[in-house]
C-alpha positions as CSV (number, residue, x, y, z in Angstrom):
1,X,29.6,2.5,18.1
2,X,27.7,0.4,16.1
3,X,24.0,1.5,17.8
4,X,25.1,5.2,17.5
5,X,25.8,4.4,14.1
6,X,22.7,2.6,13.6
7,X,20.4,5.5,15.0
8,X,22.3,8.4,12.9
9,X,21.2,6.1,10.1
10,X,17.5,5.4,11.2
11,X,17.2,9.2,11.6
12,X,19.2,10.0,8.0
13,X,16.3,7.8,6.6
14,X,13.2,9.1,8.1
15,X,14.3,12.6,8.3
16,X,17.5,13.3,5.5
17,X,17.2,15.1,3.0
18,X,15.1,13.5,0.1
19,X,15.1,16.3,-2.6
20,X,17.3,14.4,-5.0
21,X,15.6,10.8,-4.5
22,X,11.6,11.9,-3.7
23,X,9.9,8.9,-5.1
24,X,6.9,9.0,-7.7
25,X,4.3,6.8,-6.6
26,X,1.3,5.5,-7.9
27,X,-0.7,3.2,-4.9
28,X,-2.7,0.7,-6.0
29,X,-5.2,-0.6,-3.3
30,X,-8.3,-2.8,-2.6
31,X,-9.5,-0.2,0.4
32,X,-12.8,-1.3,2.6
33,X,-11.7,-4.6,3.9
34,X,-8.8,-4.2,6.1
35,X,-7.9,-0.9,7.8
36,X,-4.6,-1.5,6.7
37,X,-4.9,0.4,3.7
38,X,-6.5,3.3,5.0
39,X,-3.6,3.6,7.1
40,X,-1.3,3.5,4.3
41,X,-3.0,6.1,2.5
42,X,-3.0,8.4,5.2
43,X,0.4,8.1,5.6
44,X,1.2,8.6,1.9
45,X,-0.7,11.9,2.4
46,X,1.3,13.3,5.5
47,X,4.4,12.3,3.4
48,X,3.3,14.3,0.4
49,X,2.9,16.7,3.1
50,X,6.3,16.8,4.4
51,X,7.3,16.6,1.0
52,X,9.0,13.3,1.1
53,X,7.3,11.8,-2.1
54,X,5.1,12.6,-5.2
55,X,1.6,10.8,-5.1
56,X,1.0,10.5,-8.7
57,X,-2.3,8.4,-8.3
58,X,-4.7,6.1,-6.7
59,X,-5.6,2.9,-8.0
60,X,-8.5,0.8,-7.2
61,X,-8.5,-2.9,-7.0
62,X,-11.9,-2.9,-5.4
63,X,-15.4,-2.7,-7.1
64,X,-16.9,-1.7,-4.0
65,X,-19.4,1.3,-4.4
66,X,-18.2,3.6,-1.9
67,X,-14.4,2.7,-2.5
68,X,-14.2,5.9,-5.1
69,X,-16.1,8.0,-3.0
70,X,-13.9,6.8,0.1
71,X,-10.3,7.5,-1.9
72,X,-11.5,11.1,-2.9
73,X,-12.8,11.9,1.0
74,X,-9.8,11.1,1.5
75,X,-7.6,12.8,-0.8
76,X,-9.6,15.7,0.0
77,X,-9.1,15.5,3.8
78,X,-5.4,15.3,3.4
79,X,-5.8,18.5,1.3
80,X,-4.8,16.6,-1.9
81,X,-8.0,16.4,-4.0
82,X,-6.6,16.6,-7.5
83,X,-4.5,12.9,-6.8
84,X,-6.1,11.1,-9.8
85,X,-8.0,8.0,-8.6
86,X,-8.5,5.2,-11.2
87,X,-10.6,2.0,-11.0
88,X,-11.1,-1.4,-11.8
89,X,-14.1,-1.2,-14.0
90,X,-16.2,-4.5,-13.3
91,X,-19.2,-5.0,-11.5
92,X,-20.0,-3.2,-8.2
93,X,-21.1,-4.3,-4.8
94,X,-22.0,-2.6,-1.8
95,X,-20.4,-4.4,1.8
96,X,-21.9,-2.8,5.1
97,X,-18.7,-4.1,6.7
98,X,-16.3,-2.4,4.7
99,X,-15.5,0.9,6.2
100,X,-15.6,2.7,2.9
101,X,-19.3,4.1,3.3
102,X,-18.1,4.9,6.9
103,X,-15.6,7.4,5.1
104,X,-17.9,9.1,2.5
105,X,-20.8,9.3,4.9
106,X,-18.9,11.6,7.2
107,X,-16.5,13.4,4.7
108,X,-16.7,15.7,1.8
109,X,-16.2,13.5,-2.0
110,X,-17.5,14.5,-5.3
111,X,-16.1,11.5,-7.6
112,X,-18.6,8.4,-7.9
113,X,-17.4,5.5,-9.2
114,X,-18.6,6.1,-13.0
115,X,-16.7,9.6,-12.5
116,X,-13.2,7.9,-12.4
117,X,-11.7,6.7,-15.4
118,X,-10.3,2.7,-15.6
119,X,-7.4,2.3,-13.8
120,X,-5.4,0.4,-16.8
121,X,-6.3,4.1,-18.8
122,X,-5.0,6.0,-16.0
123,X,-1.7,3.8,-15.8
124,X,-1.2,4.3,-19.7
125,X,-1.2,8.0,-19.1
126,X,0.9,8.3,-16.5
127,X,3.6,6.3,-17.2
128,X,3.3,7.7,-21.6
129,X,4.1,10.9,-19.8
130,X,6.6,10.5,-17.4
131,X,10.2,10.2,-17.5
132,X,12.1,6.8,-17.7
133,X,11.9,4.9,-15.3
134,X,10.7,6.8,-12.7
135,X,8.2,5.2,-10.9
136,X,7.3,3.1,-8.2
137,X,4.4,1.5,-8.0
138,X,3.2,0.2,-4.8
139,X,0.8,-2.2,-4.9
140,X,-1.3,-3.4,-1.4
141,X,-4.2,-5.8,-2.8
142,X,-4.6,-8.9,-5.7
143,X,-2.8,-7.2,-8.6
144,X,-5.9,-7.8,-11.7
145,X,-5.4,-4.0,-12.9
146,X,-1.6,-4.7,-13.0
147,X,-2.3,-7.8,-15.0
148,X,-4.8,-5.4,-16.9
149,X,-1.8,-3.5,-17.7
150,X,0.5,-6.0,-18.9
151,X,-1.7,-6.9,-21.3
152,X,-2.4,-3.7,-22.7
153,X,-2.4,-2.5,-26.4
154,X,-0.8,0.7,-27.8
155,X,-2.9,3.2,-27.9
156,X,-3.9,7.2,-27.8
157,X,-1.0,7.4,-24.9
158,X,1.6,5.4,-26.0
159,X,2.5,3.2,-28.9
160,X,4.1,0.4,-26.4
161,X,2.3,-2.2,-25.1
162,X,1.9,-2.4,-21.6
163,X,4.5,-4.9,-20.8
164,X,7.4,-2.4,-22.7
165,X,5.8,0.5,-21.2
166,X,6.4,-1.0,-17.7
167,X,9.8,-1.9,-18.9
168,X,10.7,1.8,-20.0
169,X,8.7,3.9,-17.4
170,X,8.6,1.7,-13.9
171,X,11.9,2.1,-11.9
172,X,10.4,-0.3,-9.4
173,X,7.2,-2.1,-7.9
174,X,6.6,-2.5,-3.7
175,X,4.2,-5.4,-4.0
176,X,2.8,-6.0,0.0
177,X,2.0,-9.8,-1.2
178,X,3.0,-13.4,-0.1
179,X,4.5,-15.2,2.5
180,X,8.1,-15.2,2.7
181,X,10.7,-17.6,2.7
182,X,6.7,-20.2,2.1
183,X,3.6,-19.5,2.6
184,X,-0.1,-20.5,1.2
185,X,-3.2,-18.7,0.3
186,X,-2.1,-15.4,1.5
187,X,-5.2,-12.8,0.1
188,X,-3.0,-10.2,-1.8
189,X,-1.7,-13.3,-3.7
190,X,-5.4,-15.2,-4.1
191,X,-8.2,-12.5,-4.2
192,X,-9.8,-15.0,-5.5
193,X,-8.7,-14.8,-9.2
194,X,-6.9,-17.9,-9.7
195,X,-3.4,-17.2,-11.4
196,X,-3.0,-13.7,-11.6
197,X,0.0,-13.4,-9.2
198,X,1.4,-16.0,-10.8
199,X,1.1,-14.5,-14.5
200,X,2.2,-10.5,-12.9
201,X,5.5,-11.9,-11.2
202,X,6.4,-13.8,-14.4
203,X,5.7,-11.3,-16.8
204,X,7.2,-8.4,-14.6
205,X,11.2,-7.3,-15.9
206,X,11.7,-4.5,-13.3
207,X,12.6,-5.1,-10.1
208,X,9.8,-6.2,-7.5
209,X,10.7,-5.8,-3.6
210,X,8.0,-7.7,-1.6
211,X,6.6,-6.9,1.9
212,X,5.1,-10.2,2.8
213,X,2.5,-11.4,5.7
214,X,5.1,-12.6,7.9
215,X,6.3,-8.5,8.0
216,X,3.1,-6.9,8.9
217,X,1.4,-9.3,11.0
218,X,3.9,-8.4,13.6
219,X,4.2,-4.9,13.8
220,X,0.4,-4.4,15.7
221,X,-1.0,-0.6,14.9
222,X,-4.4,0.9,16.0
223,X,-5.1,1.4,19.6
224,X,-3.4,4.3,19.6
225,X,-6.3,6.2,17.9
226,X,-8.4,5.6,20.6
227,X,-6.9,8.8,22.1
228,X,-7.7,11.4,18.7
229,X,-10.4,13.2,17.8
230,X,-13.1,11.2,16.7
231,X,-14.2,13.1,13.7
232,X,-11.1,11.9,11.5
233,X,-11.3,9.3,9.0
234,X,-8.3,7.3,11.1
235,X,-10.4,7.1,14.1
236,X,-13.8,6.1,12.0
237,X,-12.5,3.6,9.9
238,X,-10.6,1.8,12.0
239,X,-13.1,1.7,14.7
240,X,-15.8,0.6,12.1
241,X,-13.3,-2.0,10.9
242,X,-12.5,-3.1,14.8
243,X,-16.3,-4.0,14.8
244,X,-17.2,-5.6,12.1
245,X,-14.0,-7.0,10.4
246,X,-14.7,-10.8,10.4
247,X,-10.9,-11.4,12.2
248,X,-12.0,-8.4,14.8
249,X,-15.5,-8.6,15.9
250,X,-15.3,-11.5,18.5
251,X,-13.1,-9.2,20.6
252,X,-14.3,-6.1,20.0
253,X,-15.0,-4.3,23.2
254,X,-16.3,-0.7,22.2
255,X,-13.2,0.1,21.1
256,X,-10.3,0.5,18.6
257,X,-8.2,-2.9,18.7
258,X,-4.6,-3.1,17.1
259,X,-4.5,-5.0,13.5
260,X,-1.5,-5.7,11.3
261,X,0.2,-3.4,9.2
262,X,0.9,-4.9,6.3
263,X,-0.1,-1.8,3.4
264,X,1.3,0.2,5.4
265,X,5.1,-1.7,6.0
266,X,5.0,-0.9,2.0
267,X,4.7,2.4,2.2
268,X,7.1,3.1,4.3
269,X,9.7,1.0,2.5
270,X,8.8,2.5,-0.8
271,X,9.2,5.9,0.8
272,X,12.1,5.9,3.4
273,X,14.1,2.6,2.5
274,X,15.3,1.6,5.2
275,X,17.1,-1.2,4.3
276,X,20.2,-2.5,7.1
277,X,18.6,-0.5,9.8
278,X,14.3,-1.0,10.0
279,X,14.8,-4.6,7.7
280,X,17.5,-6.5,5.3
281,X,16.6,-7.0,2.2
282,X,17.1,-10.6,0.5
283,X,18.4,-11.2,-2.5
284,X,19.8,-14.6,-4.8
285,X,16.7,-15.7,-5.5
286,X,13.2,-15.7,-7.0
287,X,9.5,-15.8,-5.4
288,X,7.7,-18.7,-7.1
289,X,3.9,-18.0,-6.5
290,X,2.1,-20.9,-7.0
291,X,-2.5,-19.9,-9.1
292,X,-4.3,-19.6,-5.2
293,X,-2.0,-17.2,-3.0
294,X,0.5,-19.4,-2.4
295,X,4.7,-18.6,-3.2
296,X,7.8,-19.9,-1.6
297,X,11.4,-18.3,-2.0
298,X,13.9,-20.6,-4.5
299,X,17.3,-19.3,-3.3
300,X,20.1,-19.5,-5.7
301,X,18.5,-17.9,-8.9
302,X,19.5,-14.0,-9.4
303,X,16.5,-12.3,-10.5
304,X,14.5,-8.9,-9.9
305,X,13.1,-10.3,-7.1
306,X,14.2,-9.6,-3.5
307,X,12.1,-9.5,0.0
308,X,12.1,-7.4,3.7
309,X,13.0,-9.5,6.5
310,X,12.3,-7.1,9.7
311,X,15.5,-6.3,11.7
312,X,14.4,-3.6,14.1
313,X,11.8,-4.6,16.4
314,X,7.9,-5.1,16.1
315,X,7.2,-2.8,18.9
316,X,9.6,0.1,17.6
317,X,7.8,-0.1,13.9
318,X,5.0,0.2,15.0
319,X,5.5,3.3,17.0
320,X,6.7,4.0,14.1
321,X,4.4,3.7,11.6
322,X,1.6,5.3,14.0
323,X,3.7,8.6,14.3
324,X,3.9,8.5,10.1
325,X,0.2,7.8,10.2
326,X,-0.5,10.6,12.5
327,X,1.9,13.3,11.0
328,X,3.6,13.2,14.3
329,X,7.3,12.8,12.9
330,X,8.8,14.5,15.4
331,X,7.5,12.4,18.1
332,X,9.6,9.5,16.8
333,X,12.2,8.9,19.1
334,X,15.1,6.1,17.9
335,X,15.1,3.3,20.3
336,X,17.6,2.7,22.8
């Protein structure tokens, strides 16, 4: 009884009815290094599809060159080109490595990075205009443009600061981020900018549920788009990544190897939920992160904090998560 009960639940979650609780997201993402985040966005796009959420905006952590270019290839792709993008607006780079360029070389764009606005602006809009909170803002890289927005001042959008416009507007962040119950120097936490994780957890009052490293690293994705048509941005940036990403390139054989899912275990949270039947969520505590990507769990302290321990098995998610990526939902069979 209880594994009938368990897979009317799993398919109530992916496949229920979600008129009354279709999230508004704004994804907030350092695309080009890991594929992970290309996978995420593509599933955001087939759920938008499938009308399962609202994508209410892109955000850019990274300053690489083609990252705008890459986003709004995307968005068009997915047949969403008016999703806003916003960016971090510091100095740019260009990365060979990255599969960014990979994406805007082969796919229609128009927006250049000077053509977006700065994602903190774009933040301030959004949330002025929208309804109490809600929100949800997931974020999949080092969090500097939500630090950005903490710090905020009043201004043409809103007379709050951005910490009381989080407050008022945010029902919730998905922060893919940390190691959890301990872990040290994980990148979403570090990025290299010493203390930011630290200052965003602290000075965050809405709830934050984090997907950490341990989650993703086990559910392997990526192989599987080996098999589709090779003119898709799935296929080129994750075989681009397969061959160059520093972690990768040693066994790269010619083709598409599996990586971890962590961006896109956050999605799917945010979206679907999930919780007592993909992963539990843990509560009666607090993440302590530490100024260089490390955190540890501190049970015993309520707070707004609480993490995904994975339940259902790595193999299962991951079927899982490729069928999402895909927009193949009704190939997702429950497992036995």
């Amino acid at each position: 009884m209880k594994k009938l009960l368990t897979i009317a639940t799993l398919f109530f979650v992916l496949f229920g009815s979600t008129s009354f609780s279709q999230p508004k997201i704004i994804f907030d993402t350092d695309i080009g290094g890991d594929a992970d985040d290309l996978g995420a966005i593509a599933m955001l796009h087939n759920y938008v599809k499938r009308g399962d959420c609202e994508l209410l905006a892109i955000m850019i952590w990274s300053t690489d060159e083609y990252a705008v270019p890459a986003v709004d290839a995307l968005n068009r792709y997915y047949l969403h080109p008016n999703v806003p993008i916003g960016t971090r607006k510091d100095p740019t780079y260009t990365n060979e490595t990255n599969y960014n360029k990979i994406i805007a070389d082969n796919f229609e764009f128009k927006l250049k990075y000077n053509d977006v606005p700065d994602a903190v602006d774009l933040y301030r809009k959004i949330l002025a205009e929208a309804a109490d909170t809600s929100i949800t803002i997931v974020t999949v890289g080092p969090l500097l443009n939500i630090q950005r927005l903490i710090q905020s001042k009043a201004d043409k959008y809103s007379p709050l600061n951005g910490s009381d416009l989080i407050t008022k507007k945010v029902k919730g962040f998905v922060m893919m981020g940390g190691k959890f119950p301990k872990g040290d120097n994980e990148w979403n936490f570090n990025g290299n900018m010493p203390g930011v994780t630290k200052y965003v957890i602290e000075n965050i009052t809405v709830p934050i549920v984090f997907s950490g490293y341990e989650l993703g690293v086990e559910i392997q994705t990526g192989i599987t788009f080996n098999n589709i048509d090779k003119d898709t941005p799935l296929y080129l940036g994750f075989m681009h990544f397969s061959k160059h990403a520093a972690w990768m390139k040693d066994r790269f054989k010619g083709a598409i190897l599996n990586n971890a899912s962590y961006d896109q275990t956050a999605v799917l949270y945010a979206v679907n939920g999930g919780v007592d039947v993909l992963w539990e969520k843990i509560t009666g505590g607090y993440c302590d992160a530490d100024d260089v990507g490390g955190n540890r769990w501190i049970k015993g302290k309520a707070s707004n904090h609480s993490y995904l321990k994975l339940i259902e098995t790595p193999e299962f998610m991951a079927t899982l998560i490729e069928a999402i990526m895909l927009n193949r939902f009704d190939d997702i069979v429950p497992p036995e």
